[in-house]
Coordinates of C-alpha atoms and ligand atoms in Angstrom, one line a residue:
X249 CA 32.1 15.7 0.7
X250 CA 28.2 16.5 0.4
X251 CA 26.4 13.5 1.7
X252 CA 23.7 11.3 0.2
X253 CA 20.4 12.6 -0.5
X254 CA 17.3 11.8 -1.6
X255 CA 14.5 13.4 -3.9
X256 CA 10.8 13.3 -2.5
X257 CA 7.9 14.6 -4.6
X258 CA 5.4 15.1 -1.5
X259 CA 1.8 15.3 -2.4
X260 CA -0.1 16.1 0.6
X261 CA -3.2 15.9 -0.7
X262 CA -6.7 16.2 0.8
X263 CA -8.8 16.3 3.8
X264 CA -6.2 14.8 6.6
X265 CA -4.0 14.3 4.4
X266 CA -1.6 17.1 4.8
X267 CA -1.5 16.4 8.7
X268 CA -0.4 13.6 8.6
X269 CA 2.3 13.7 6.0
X270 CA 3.4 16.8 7.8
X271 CA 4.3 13.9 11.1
X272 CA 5.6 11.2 8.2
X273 CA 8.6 13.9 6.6
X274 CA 9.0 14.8 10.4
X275 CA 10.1 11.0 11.1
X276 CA 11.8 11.0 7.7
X277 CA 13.9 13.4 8.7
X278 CA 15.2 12.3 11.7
X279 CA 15.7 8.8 10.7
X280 CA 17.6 10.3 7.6
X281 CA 19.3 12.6 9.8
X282 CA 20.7 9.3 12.2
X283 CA 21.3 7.5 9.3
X284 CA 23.6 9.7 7.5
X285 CA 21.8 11.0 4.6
X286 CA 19.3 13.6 3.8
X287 CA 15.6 14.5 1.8
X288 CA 14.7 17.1 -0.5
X289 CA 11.2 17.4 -0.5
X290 CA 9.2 19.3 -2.9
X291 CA 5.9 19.7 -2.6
X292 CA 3.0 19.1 -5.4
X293 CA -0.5 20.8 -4.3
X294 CA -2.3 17.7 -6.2
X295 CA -6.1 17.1 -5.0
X296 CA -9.3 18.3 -4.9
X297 CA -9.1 21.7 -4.0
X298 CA -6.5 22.1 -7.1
X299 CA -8.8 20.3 -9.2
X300 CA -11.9 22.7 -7.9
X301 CA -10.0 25.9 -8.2
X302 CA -7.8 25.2 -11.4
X303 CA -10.0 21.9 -13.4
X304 CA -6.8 20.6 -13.5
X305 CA -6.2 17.1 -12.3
X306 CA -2.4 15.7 -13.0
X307 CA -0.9 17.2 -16.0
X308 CA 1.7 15.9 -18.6
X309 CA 4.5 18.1 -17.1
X310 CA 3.6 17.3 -13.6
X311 CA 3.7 13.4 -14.6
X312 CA 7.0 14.5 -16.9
X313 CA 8.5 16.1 -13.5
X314 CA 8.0 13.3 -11.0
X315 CA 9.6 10.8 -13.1
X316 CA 12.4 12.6 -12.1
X317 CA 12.2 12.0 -8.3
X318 CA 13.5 9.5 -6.2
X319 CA 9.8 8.2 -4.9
X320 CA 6.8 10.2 -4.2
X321 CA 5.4 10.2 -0.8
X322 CA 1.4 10.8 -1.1
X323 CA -1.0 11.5 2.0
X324 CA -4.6 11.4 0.7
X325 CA -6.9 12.0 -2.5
X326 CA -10.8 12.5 -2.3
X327 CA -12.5 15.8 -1.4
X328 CA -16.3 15.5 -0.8
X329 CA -17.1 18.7 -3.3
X330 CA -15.9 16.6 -6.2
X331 CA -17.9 13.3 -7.6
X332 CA -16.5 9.7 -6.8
X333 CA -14.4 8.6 -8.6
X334 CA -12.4 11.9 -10.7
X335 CA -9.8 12.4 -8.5
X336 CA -9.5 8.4 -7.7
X337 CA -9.2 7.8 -11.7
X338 CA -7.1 11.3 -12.5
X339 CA -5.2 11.5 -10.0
X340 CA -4.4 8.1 -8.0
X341 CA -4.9 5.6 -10.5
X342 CA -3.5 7.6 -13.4
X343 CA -0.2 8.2 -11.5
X344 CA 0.4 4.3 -10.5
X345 CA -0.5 3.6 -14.4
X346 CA 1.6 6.5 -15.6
X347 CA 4.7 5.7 -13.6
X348 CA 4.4 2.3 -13.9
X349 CA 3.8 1.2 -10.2
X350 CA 2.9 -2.1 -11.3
X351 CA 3.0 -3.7 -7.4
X352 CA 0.6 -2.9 -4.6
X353 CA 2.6 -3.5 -1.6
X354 CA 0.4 -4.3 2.3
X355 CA 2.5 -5.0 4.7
X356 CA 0.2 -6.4 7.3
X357 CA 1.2 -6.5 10.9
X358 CA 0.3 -6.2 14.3
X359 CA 2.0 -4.9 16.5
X360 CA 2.2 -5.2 20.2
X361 CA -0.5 -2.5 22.4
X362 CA -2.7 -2.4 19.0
X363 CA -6.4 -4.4 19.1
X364 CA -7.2 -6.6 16.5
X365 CA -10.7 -7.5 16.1
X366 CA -10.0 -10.7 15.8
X367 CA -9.9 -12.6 19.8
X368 CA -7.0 -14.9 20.6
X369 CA -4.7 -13.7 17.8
X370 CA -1.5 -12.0 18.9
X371 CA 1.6 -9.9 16.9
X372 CA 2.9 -13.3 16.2
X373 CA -0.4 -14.6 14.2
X374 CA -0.8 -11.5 12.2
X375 CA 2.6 -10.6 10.1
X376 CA 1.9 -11.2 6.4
X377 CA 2.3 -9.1 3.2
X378 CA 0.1 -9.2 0.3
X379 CA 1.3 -7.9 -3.0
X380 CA -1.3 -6.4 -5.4
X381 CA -0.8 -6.7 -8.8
X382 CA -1.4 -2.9 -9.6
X383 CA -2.1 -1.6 -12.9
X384 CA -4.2 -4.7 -15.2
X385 CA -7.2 -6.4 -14.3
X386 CA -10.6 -5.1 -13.8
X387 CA -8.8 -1.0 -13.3
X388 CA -7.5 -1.2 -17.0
X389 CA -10.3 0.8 -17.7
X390 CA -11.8 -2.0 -20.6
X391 CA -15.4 -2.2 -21.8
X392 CA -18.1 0.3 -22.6
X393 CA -21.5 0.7 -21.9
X394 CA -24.8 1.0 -24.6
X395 CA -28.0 2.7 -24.5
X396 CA -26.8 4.4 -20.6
X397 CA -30.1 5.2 -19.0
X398 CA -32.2 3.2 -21.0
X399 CA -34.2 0.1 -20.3
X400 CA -32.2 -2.0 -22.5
X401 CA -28.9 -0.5 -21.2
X402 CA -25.2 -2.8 -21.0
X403 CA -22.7 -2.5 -19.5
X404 CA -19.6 -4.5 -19.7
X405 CA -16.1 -4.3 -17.6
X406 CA -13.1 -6.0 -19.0
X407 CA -10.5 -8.1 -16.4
X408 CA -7.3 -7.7 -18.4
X409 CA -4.4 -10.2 -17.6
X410 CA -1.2 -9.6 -19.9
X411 CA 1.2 -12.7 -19.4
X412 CA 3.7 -9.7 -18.7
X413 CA 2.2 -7.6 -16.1
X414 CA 1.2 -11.2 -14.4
X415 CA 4.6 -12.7 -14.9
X416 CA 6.5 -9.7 -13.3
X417 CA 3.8 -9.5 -9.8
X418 CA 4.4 -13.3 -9.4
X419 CA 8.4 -13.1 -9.9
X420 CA 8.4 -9.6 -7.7
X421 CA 6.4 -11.9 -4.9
X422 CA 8.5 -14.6 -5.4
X423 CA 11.6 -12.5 -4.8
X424 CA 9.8 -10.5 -1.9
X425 CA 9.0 -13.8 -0.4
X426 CA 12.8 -14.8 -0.4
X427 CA 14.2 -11.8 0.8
X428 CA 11.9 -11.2 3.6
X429 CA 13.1 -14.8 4.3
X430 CA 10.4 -15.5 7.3
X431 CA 8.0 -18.6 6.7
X432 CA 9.3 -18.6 2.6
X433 CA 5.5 -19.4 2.1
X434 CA 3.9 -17.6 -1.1
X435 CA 0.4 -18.0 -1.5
X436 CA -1.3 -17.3 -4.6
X437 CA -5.1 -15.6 -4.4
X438 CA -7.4 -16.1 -6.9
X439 CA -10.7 -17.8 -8.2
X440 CA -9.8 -20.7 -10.5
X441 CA -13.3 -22.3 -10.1
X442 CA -15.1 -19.6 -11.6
X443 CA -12.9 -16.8 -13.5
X444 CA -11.3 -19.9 -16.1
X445 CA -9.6 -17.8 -18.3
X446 CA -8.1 -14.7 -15.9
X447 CA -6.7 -17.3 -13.2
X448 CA -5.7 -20.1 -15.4
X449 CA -3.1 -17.9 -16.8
X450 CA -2.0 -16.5 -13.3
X451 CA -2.1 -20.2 -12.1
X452 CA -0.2 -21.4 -14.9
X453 CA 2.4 -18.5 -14.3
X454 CA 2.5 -19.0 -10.7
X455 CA 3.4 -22.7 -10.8
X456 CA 6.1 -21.7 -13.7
X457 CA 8.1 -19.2 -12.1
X458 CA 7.4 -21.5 -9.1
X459 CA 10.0 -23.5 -10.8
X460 CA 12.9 -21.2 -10.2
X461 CA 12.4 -20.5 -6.2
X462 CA 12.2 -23.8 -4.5
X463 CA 12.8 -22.7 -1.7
X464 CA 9.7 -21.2 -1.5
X465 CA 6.6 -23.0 -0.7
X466 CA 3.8 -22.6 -3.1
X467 CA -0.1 -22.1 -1.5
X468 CA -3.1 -21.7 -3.6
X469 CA -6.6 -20.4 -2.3
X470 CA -9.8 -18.8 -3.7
X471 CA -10.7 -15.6 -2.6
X472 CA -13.5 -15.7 -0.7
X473 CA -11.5 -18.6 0.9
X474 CA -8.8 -16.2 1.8
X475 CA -10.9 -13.7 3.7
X476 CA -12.1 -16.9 5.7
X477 CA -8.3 -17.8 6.8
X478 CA -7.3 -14.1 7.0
X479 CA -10.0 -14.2 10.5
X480 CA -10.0 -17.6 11.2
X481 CA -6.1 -18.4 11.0
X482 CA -4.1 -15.6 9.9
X483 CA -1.0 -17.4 11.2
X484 CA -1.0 -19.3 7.6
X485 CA 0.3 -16.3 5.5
X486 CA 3.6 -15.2 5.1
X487 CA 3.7 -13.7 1.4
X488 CA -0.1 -13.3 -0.8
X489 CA 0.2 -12.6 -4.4
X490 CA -3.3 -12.1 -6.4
X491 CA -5.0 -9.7 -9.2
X492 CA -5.7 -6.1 -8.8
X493 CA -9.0 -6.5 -7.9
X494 CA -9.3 -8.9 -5.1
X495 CA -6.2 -7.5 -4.0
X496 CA -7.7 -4.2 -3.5
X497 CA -10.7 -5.9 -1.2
X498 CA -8.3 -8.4 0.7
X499 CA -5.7 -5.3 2.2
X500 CA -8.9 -3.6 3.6
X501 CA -9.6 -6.7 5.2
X502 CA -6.5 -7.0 6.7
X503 CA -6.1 -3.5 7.7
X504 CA -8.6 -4.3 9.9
X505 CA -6.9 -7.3 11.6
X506 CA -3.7 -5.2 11.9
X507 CA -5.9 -2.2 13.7
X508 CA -7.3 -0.4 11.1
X509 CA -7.2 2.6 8.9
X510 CA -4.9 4.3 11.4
X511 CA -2.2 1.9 11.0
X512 CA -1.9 0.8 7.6
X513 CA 0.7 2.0 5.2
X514 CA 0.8 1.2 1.1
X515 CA 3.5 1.3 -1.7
X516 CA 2.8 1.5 -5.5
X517 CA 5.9 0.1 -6.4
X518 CA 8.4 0.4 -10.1
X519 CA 11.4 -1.5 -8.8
X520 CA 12.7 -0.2 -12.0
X521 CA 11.4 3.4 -12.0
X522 CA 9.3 5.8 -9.0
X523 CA 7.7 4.4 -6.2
X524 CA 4.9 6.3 -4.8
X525 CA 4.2 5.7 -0.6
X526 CA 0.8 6.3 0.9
X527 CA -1.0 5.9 4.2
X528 CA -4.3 4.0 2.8
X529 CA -6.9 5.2 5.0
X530 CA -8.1 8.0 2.8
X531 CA -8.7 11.7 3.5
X532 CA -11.3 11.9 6.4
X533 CA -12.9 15.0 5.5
X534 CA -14.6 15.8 8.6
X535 CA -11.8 15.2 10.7
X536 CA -9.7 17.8 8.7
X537 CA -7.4 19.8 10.5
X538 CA -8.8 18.5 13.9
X539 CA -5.3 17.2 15.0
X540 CA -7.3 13.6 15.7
X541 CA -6.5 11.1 13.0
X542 CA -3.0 8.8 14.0
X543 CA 0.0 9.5 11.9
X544 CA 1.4 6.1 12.1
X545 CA 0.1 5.1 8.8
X546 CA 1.4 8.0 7.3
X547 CA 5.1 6.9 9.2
X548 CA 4.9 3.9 8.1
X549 CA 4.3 4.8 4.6
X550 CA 7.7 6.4 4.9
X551 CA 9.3 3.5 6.4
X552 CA 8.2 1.3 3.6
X553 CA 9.8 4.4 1.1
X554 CA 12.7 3.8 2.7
X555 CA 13.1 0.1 2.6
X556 CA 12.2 0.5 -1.2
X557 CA 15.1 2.7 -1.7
X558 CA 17.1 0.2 -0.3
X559 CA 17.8 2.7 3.2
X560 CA 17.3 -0.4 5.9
X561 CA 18.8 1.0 8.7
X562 CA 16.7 4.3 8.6
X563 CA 13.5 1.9 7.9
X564 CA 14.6 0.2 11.0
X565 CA 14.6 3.1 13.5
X566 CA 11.5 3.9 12.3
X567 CA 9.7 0.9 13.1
X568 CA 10.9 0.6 16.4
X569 CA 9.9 4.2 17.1
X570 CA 6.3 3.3 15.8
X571 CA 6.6 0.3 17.9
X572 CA 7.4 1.7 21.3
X573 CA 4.8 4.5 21.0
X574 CA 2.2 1.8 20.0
X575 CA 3.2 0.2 23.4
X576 CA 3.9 3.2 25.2
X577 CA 2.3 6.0 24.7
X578 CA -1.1 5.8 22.7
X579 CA -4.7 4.6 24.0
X580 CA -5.8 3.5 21.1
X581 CA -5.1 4.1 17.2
X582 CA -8.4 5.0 16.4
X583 CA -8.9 8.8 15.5
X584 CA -9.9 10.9 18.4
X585 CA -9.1 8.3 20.5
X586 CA -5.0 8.6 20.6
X587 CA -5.4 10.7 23.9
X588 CA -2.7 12.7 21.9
X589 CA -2.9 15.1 19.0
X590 CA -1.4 14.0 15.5
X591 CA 1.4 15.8 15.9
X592 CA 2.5 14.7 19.5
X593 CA 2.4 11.5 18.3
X594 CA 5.0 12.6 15.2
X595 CA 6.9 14.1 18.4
X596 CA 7.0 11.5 20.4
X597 CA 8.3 9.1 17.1
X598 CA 11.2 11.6 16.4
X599 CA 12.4 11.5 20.1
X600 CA 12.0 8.0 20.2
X601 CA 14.7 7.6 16.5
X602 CA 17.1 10.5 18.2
X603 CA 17.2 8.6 21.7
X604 CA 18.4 5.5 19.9
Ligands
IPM225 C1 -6.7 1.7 -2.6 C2 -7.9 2.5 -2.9 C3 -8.0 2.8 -4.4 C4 -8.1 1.5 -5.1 C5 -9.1 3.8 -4.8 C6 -9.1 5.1 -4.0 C7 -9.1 4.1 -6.3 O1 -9.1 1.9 -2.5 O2 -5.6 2.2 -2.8 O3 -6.9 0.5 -2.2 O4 -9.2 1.0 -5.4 O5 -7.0 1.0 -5.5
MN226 MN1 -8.8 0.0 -1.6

């Protein structure tokens, strides 16, 4: 009998990316290995240096091709030779609108050994998740601009809120809330004072679906309120939903409480179609190929992939892996300052899932 398996479209990417996904489908396959199942990776040479040597960003067949994997597993997009915001559009944005990914998923957590900026907060205090709604708001790519370069030049950029793509972040929140069953507390981010129109339709949907979960409790804050508690009393979320937009500001925010850029790990999630799985720290240029930036991002990325794909066990001895070298074994999670290379700290993860 052949056993389970799995199909990953791996897209190392740029600048530190490939390192680090390199440690992440290390760990993947050893917790797969333990668990009783396997990967099969292919790999997709999407980036910068594709785009620079070939023009091509993502084509139709690519996007046609990856619809036919079981998630994608992304390390980095954004190569200094190429201007802001080609490969971010082409690339990143066009593959969570392409495939759907219509939730941004942050686990936020800290764990034990890691420094949070934030004095007098513990692992206990800082364990939330915000989900991002991922593919409307002010990224739908609406409005235009007149007379550019001119002195009487406009420019106008759309927020787009569809009832649907609202409707199904709240419920997937709502559901995440339940299932991850910690403080059942869902608190919804927005800014009904000012934006009337945008958040009076997701505050009208939140309090609907509301309806079905009572067992959930419902929160509401602005914004700018929210990155007030996030460093002041962190302890109060359990579950944040909000817009694309402030979501995107909010989870760099918290990656910071949780230890930064080195630590924290994203999902663009279909739940009814491909799931794509990224560290979200980016692709460090400069530190390319130095063996300095932490994999644990990266790891965790993976972890989250495999939670998605509904492989809890394997998820499991992954994040006690990542905890125990975060305890053990690393100075600090900052790059260059691991007093380990990137892939001793892969190393040390695998022994750590094999040992248990
Ligand atoms: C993120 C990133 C992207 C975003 C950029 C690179 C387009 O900042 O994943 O949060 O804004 O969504
Ligand atoms: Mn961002």
């Amino acid at each position: 009998m052949s056993e389970k398996s799995y199909k990953i479209a791996v897209v190392p990417g740029d600048g530190t990316g490939p390192e680090v996904v390199a440690e992440g489908i290390k760990v993947l396959n050893a917790a797969a290995g333990k668990s009783g199942f396997s990967l099969i990776t292919d790999h997709f040479p999407l980036g910068g240096d594709h785009y620079l040597s070939t023009g091509e960003t993502v084509t139709d067949e690519t996007l046609g091709r990856l619809r036919s994997y079981d998630a994608v597993f992304l390390g980095a997009i954004g190569h200094p030779d190429v201007k802001p915001g080609v490969l971010e559009k082409d690339i990143l944005l066009k593959l969570r609108f392409t495939l759907d990914q219509y939730i941004n998923l942050r686990p936020v957590k800290l764990y034990d050994g890691v420094y949070t900026p934030i004095k007098d907060k513990s692992p206990e205090d800082i364990d939330f998740v915000v989900v991002r709604e991922n593919t409307e708001g002010l990224y739908a790519g609406a409005g235009g601009c007149l007379k550019r370069g001119t002195p009487d030049e406009v420019a106008v950029q759309e927020s787009i809120n569809t009832r649907k793509g609202v409707e199904r972040c709240v419920r997937f929140a709502f559901e995440y809330c339940r299932k991850r069953n910690k403080r059942k507390k869902l608190t919804l981010c927005g800014k009904t004072n000012v934006l009337t129109y945008a958040f009076d339709l997701w505050e009208r949907t939140f309090l609907e679906v509301a309806g079905e979960y009572p067992d959930i409790e419902t929160d509401y804050a602005h914004v700018d309120a929210i990155c007030m508690w996030m460093v002041k009393n962190p302890e109060w979320f359990d579950v944040i939903v909000t817009d694309n937009m402030f979501g995107d500001i909010i989870t760099d925010l918290a990656a910071m409480i949780q230890g930064g850029m080195g630590i924290a790990a994203g999902g663009n999630i279909n739940p009814e179609g491909v799931s794509m799985f990224e560290p979200i720290g980016g692709s460090a240029p400069k530190y390319t190929g130095k063996q300095i930036i932490n994999p644990i991002a990266a790891v965790s990325a993976g972890q989250l992939m495999l939670e998605t794909l509904g492989e809890f066990g394997a998820a499991a001895l992954i994040e006690a892996a990542v905890m125990k070298v975060l305890k053990e074994d690393i100075e600090d999670v900052g790059a260059g300052k691991m007093g380990k290379t990137t892939s001793e700290v892969g190393d040390l993860i695998v022994n750590y899932i094999l040992e248990n």
